mmCIF file of C-alpha atoms in Angstrom:
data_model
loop_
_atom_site.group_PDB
_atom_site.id
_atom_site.type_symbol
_atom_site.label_atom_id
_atom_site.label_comp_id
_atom_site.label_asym_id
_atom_site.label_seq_id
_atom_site.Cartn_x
_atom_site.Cartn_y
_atom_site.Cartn_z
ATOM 1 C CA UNK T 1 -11.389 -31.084 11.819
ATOM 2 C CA UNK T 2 -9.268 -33.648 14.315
ATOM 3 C CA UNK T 3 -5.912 -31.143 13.010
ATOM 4 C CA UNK T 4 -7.855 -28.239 13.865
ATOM 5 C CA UNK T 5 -8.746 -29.430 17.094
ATOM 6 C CA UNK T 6 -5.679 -30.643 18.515
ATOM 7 C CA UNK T 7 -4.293 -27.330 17.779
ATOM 8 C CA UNK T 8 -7.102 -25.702 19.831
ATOM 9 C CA UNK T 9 -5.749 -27.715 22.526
ATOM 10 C CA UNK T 10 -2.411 -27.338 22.104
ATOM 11 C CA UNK T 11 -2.581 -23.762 21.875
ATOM 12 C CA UNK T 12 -5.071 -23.499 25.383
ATOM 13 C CA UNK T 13 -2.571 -25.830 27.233
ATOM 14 C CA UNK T 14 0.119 -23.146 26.138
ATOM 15 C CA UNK T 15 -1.883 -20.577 27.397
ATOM 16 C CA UNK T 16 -2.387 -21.568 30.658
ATOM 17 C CA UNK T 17 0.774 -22.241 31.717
ATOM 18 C CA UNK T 18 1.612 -18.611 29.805
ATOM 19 C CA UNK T 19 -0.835 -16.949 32.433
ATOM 20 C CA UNK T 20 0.116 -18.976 35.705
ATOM 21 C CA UNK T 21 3.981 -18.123 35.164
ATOM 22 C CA UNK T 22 3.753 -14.418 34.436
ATOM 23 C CA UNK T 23 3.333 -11.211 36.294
ATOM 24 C CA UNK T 24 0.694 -8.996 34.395
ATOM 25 C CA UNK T 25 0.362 -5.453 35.015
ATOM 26 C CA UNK T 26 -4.102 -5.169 34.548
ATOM 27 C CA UNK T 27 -3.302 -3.343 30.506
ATOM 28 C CA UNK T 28 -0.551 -6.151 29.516
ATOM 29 C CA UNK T 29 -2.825 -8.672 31.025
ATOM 30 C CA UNK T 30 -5.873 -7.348 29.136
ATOM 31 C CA UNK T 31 -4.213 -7.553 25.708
ATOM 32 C CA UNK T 32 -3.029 -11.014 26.325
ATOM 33 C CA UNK T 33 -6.045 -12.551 27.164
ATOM 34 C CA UNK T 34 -7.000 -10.790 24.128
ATOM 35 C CA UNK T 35 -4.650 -12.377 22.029
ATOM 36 C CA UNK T 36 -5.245 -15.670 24.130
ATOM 37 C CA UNK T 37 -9.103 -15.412 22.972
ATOM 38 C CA UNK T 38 -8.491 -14.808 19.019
ATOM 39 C CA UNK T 39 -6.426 -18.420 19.283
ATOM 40 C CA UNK T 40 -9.180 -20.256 20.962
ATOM 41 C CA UNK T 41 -11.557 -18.777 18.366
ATOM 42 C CA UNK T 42 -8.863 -19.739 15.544
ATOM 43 C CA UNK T 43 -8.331 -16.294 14.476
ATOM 44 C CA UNK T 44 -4.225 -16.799 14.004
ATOM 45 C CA UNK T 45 -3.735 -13.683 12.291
ATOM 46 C CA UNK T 46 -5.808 -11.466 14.616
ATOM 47 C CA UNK T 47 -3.820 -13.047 17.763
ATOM 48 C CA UNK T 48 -0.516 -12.138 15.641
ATOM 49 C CA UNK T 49 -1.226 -8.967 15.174
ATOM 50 C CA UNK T 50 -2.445 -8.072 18.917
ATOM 51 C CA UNK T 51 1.292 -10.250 19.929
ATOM 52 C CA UNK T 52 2.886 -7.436 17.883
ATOM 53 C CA UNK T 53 1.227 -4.758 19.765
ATOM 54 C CA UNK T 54 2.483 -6.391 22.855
ATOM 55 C CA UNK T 55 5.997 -6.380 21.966
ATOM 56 C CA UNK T 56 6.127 -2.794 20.664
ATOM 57 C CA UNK T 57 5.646 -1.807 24.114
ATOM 58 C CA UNK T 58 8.754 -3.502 25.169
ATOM 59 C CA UNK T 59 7.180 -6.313 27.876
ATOM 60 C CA UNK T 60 9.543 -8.009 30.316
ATOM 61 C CA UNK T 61 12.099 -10.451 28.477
ATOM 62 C CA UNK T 62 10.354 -13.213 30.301
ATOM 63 C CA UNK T 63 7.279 -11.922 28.474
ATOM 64 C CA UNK T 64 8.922 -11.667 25.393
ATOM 65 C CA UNK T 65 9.926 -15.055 24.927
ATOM 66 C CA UNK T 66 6.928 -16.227 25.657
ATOM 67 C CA UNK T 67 4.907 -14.525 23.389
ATOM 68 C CA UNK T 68 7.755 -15.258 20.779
ATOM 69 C CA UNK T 69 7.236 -18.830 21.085
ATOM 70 C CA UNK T 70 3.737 -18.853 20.777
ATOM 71 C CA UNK T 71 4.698 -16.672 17.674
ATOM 72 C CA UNK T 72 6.297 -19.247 16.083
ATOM 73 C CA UNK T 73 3.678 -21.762 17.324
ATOM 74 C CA UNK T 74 1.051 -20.292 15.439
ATOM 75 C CA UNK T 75 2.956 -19.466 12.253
ATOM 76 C CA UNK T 76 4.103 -23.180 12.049
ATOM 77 C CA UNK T 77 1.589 -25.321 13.465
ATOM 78 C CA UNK T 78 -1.188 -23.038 12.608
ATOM 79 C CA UNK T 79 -0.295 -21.045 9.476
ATOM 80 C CA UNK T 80 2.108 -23.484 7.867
ATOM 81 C CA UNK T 81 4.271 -20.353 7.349
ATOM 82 C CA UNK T 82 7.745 -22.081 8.558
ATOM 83 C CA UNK T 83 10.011 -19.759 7.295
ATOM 84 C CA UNK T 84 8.412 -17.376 9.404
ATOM 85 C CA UNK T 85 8.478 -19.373 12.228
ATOM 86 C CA UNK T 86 11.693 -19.437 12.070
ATOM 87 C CA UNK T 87 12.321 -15.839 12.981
ATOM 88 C CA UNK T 88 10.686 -16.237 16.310
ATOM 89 C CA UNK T 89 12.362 -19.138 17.542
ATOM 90 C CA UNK T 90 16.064 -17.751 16.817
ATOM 91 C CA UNK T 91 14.568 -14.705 18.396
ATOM 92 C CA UNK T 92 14.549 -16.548 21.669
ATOM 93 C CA UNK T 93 18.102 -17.188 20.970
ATOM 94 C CA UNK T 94 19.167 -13.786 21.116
ATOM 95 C CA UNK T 95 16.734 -12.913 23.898
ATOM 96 C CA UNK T 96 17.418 -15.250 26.955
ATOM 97 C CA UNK T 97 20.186 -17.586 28.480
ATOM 98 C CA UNK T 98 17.122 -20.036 30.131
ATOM 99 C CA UNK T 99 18.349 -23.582 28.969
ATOM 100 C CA UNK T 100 14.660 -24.377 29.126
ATOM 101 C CA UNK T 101 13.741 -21.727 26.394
ATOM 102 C CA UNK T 102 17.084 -22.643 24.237
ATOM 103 C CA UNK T 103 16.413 -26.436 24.479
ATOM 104 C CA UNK T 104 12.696 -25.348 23.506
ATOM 105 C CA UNK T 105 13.756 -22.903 20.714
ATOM 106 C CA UNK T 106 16.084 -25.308 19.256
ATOM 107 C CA UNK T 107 13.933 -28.607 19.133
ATOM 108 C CA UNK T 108 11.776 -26.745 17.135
ATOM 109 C CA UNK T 109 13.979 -25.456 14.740
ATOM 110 C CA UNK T 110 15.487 -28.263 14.352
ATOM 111 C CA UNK T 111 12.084 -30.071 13.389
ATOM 112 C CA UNK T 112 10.749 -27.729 11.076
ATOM 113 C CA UNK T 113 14.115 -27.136 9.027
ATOM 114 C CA UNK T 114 14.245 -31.331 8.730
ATOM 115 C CA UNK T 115 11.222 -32.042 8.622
ATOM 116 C CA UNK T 116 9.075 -29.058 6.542
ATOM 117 C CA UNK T 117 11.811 -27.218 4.909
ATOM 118 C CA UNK T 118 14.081 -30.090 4.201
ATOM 119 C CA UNK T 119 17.222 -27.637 5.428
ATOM 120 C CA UNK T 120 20.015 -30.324 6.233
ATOM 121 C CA UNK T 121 22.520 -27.840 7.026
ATOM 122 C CA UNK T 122 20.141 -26.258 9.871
ATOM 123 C CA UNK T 123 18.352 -29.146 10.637
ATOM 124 C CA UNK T 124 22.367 -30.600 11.313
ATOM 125 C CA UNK T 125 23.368 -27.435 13.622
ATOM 126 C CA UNK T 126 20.236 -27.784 16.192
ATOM 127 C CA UNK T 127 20.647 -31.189 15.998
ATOM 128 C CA UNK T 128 24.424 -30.806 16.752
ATOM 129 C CA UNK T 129 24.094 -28.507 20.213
ATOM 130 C CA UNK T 130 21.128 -30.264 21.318
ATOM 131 C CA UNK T 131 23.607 -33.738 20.871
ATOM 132 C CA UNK T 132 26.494 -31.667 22.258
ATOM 133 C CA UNK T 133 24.419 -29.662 25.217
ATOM 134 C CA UNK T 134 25.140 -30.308 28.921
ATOM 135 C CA UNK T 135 23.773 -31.994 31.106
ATOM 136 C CA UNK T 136 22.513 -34.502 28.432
ATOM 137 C CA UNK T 137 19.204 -33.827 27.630
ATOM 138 C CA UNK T 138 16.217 -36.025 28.251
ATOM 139 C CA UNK T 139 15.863 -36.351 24.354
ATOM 140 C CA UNK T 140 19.336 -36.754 23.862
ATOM 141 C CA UNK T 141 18.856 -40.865 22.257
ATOM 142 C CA UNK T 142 16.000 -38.577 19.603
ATOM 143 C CA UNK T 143 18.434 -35.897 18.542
ATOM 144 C CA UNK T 144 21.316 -38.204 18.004
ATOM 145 C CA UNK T 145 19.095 -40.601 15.466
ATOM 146 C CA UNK T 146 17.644 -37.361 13.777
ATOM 147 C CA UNK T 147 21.239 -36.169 13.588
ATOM 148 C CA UNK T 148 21.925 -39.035 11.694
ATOM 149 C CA UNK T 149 19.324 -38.802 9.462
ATOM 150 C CA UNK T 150 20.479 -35.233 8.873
ATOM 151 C CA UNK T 151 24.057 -36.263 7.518
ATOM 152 C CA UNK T 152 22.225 -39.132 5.886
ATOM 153 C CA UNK T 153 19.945 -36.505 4.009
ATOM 154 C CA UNK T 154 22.913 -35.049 3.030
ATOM 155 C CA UNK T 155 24.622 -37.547 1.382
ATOM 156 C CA UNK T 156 27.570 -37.411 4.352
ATOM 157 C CA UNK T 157 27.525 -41.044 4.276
ATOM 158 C CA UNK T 158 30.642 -41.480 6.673
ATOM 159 C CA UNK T 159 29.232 -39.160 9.550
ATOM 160 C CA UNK T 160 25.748 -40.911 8.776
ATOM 161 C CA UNK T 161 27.537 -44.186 9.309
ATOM 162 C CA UNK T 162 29.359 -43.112 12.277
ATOM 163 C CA UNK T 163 26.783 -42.202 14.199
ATOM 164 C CA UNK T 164 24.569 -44.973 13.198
ATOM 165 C CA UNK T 165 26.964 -46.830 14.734
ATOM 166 C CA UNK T 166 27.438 -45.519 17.911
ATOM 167 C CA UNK T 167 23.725 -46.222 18.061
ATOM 168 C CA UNK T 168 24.181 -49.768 17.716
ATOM 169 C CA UNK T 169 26.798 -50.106 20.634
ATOM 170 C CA UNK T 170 24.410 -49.832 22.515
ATOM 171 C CA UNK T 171 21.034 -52.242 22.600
ATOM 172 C CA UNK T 172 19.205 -50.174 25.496
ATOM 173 C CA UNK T 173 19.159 -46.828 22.734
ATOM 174 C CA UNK T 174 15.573 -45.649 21.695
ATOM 175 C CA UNK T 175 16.186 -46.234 18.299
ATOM 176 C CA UNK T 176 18.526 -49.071 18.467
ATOM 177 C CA UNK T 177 16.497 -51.224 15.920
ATOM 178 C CA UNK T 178 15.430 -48.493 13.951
ATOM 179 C CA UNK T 179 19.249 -47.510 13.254
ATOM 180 C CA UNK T 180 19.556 -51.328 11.149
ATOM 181 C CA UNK T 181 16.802 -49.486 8.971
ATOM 182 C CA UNK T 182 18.841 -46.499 8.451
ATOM 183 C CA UNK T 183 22.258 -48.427 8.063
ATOM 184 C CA UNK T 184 20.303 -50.642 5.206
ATOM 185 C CA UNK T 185 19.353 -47.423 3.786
ATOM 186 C CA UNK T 186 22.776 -45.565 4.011
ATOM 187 C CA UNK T 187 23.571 -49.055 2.073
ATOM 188 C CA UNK T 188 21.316 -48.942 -0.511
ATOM 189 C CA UNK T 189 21.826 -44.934 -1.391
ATOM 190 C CA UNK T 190 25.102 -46.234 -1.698
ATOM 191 C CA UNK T 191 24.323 -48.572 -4.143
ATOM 192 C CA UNK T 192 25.378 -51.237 -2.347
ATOM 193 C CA UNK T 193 22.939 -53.954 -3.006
ATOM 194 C CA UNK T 194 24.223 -57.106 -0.501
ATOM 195 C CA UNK T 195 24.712 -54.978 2.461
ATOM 196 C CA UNK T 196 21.342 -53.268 2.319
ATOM 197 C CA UNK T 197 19.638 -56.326 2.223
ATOM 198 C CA UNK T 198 21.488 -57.927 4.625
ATOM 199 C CA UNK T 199 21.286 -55.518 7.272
ATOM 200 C CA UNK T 200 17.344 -55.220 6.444
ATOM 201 C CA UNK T 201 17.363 -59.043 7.066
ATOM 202 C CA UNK T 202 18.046 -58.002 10.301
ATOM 203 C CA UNK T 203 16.065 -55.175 10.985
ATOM 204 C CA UNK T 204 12.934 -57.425 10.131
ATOM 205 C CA UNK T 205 14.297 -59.578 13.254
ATOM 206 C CA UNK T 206 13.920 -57.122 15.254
ATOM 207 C CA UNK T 207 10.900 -54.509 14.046
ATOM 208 C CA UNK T 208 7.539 -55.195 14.986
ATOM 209 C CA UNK T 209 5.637 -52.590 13.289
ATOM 210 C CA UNK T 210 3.620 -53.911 10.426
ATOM 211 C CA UNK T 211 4.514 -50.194 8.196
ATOM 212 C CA UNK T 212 8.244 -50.393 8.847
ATOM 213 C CA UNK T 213 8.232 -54.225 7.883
ATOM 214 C CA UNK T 214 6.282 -53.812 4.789
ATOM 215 C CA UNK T 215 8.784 -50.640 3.725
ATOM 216 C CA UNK T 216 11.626 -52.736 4.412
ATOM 217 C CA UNK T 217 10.716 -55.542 2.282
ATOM 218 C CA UNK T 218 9.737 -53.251 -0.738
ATOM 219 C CA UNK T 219 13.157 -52.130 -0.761
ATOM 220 C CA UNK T 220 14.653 -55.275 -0.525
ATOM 221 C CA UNK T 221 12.390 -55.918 -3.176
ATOM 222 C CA UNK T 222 13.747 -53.415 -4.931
ATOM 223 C CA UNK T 223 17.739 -54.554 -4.552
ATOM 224 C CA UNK T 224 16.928 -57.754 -5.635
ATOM 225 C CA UNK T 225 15.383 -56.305 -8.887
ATOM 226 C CA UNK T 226 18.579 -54.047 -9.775
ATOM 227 C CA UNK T 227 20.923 -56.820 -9.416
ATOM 228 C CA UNK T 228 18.830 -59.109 -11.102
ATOM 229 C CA UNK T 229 17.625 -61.621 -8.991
ATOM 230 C CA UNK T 230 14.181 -61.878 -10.242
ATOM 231 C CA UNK T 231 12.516 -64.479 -8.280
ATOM 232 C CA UNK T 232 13.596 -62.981 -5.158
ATOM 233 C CA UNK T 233 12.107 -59.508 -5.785
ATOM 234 C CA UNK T 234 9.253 -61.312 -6.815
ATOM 235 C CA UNK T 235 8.660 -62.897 -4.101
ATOM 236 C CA UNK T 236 9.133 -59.749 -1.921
ATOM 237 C CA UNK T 237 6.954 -57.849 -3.782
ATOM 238 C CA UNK T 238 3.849 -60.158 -3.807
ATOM 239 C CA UNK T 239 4.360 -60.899 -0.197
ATOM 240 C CA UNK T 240 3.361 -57.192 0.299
ATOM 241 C CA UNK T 241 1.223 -56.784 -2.594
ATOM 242 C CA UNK T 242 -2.010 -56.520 -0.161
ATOM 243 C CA UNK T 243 0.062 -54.258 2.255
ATOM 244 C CA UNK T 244 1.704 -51.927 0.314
ATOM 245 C CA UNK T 245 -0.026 -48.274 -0.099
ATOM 246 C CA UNK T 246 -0.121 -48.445 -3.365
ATOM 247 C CA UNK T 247 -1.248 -51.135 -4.659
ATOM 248 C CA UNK T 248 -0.749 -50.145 -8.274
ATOM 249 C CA UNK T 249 3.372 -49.268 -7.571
ATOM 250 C CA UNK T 250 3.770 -53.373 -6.334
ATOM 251 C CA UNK T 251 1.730 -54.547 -9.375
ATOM 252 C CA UNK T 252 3.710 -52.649 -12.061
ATOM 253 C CA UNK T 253 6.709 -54.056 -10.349
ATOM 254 C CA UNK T 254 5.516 -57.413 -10.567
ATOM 255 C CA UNK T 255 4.555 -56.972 -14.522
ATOM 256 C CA UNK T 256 7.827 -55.882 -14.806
ATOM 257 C CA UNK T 257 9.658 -58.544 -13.464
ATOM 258 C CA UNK T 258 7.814 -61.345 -14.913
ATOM 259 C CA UNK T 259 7.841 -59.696 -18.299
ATOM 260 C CA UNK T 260 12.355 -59.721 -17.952
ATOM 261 C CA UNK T 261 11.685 -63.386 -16.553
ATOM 262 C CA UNK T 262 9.872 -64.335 -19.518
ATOM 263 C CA UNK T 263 12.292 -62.378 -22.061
ATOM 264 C CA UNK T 264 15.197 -64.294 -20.281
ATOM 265 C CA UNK T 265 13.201 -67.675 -21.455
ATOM 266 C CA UNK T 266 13.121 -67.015 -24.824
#
């Protein structure tokens, strides 16, 4: 109910600033109110449809990218469709040269190949000319950490590391303390052990969120188990044993590790 409402809102701020910034003629404005009105009554497919009809009668290109973003709106957001989505954003691409509408059309694509589709490769080229775009972009400190995470995704553990580290040069950076979470990661994907849980040592200096601390420590918890040193994943893990989402994931861990304890007794 709250997901369906927020897109309700979503989609009626979108249309209001899609009817103060265009120039109907009284049919083109008829059919988009139409469409307009099958969104606020949740009727994604019907508003589709009448979007289509729109465009086959070849509406001004300002028109056109307009609608085509709200296309893609509503097959993503609404219709979890993101494939689909997909189509309509790079349509913008092709249609206009507004860095508004690219910047737009590109955050988006960028966020559903990362974050739904779990395409590296595209999620790395939006993130890549929206790093790379000029002027800088407000954003520019979010695209550069997702960027990161991209090559990270994709095993490029030098480019991850690289950029991670331009990150760090610089303590004023939006995600400044969240790049020490990364790095530990990068670290630990790596398989190496110390330097993941060093670098988390100081990530949990820094973070304040209670979720981020208690993730941190379960892999540390975790590191500490694969090398062997029981009694400090132990301690980890029961630290977070009330904290931890699942419960049952920290206690089997804990079983675990005090069963080896015991075996190394005997």
């Amino acid at each position: 109910m709250y997901q369906q409402t927020t897109n309700k809102i979503l989609a009626l701020i979108f249309i209001s600033a899609f009817f103060i910034s265009c120039d109907f003629t009284p049919r083109l404005h008829k059919k988009i109110l139409e469409a307009q009105e099958y969104i606020k009554q949740q009727k994604y497919h019907k508003a589709i449809g009448q979007y289509k009809i729109i465009l086959k009668n070849n509406p001004p290109s300002d028109i056109k990218v307009k609608i085509f973003y709200q296309m893609g709106e509503l097959f993503s957001t609404n219709l979890g469709k993101n494939r689909q989505a997909l189509i309509y954003f790079r349509e913008i691409k092709e249609l206009t040269e507004s860095p508004l509408w690219l910047v737009k059309a590109e955050e988006r694509i960028g966020e559903i190949s990362f974050t739904y589709l779990k395409d590296y490769i595209l999620s790395e080229r939006s993130y890549k000319l929206l790093v790379n775009f000029t002027p800088r972009l407000e954003k520019y400190d979010f695209y550069q950490f997702r960027l990161a995470q991209t090559y990270l995704k994709k095993n490029n553990y030098n480019k991850a590391f690289n950029e991670l580290s331009k990150i760090q040069k610089l303590k004023s950076h939006t995600y400044y303390v969240s790049s020490f979470y990364q790095l530990g990661l990068l670290n630990f994907q790596k398989k190496n052990w110390e330097e993941a849980i060093k670098i988390w040592k100081e990530y949990l200096r820094r973070e304040t969120k209670k979720e981020n601390l208690i993730q941190s420590k379960f892999l540390m918890a975790n590191a500490y188990e694969t090398m062997g040193k029981l009694k400090q994943a132990y301690n980890l893990y029961y630290s977070i044993l009330g904290d931890y989402p699942n419960t049952d994931v920290v206690k089997n861990r804990l079983n675990s590790i005090y069963n080896r304890r015991v075996s190394r007794k005997r």
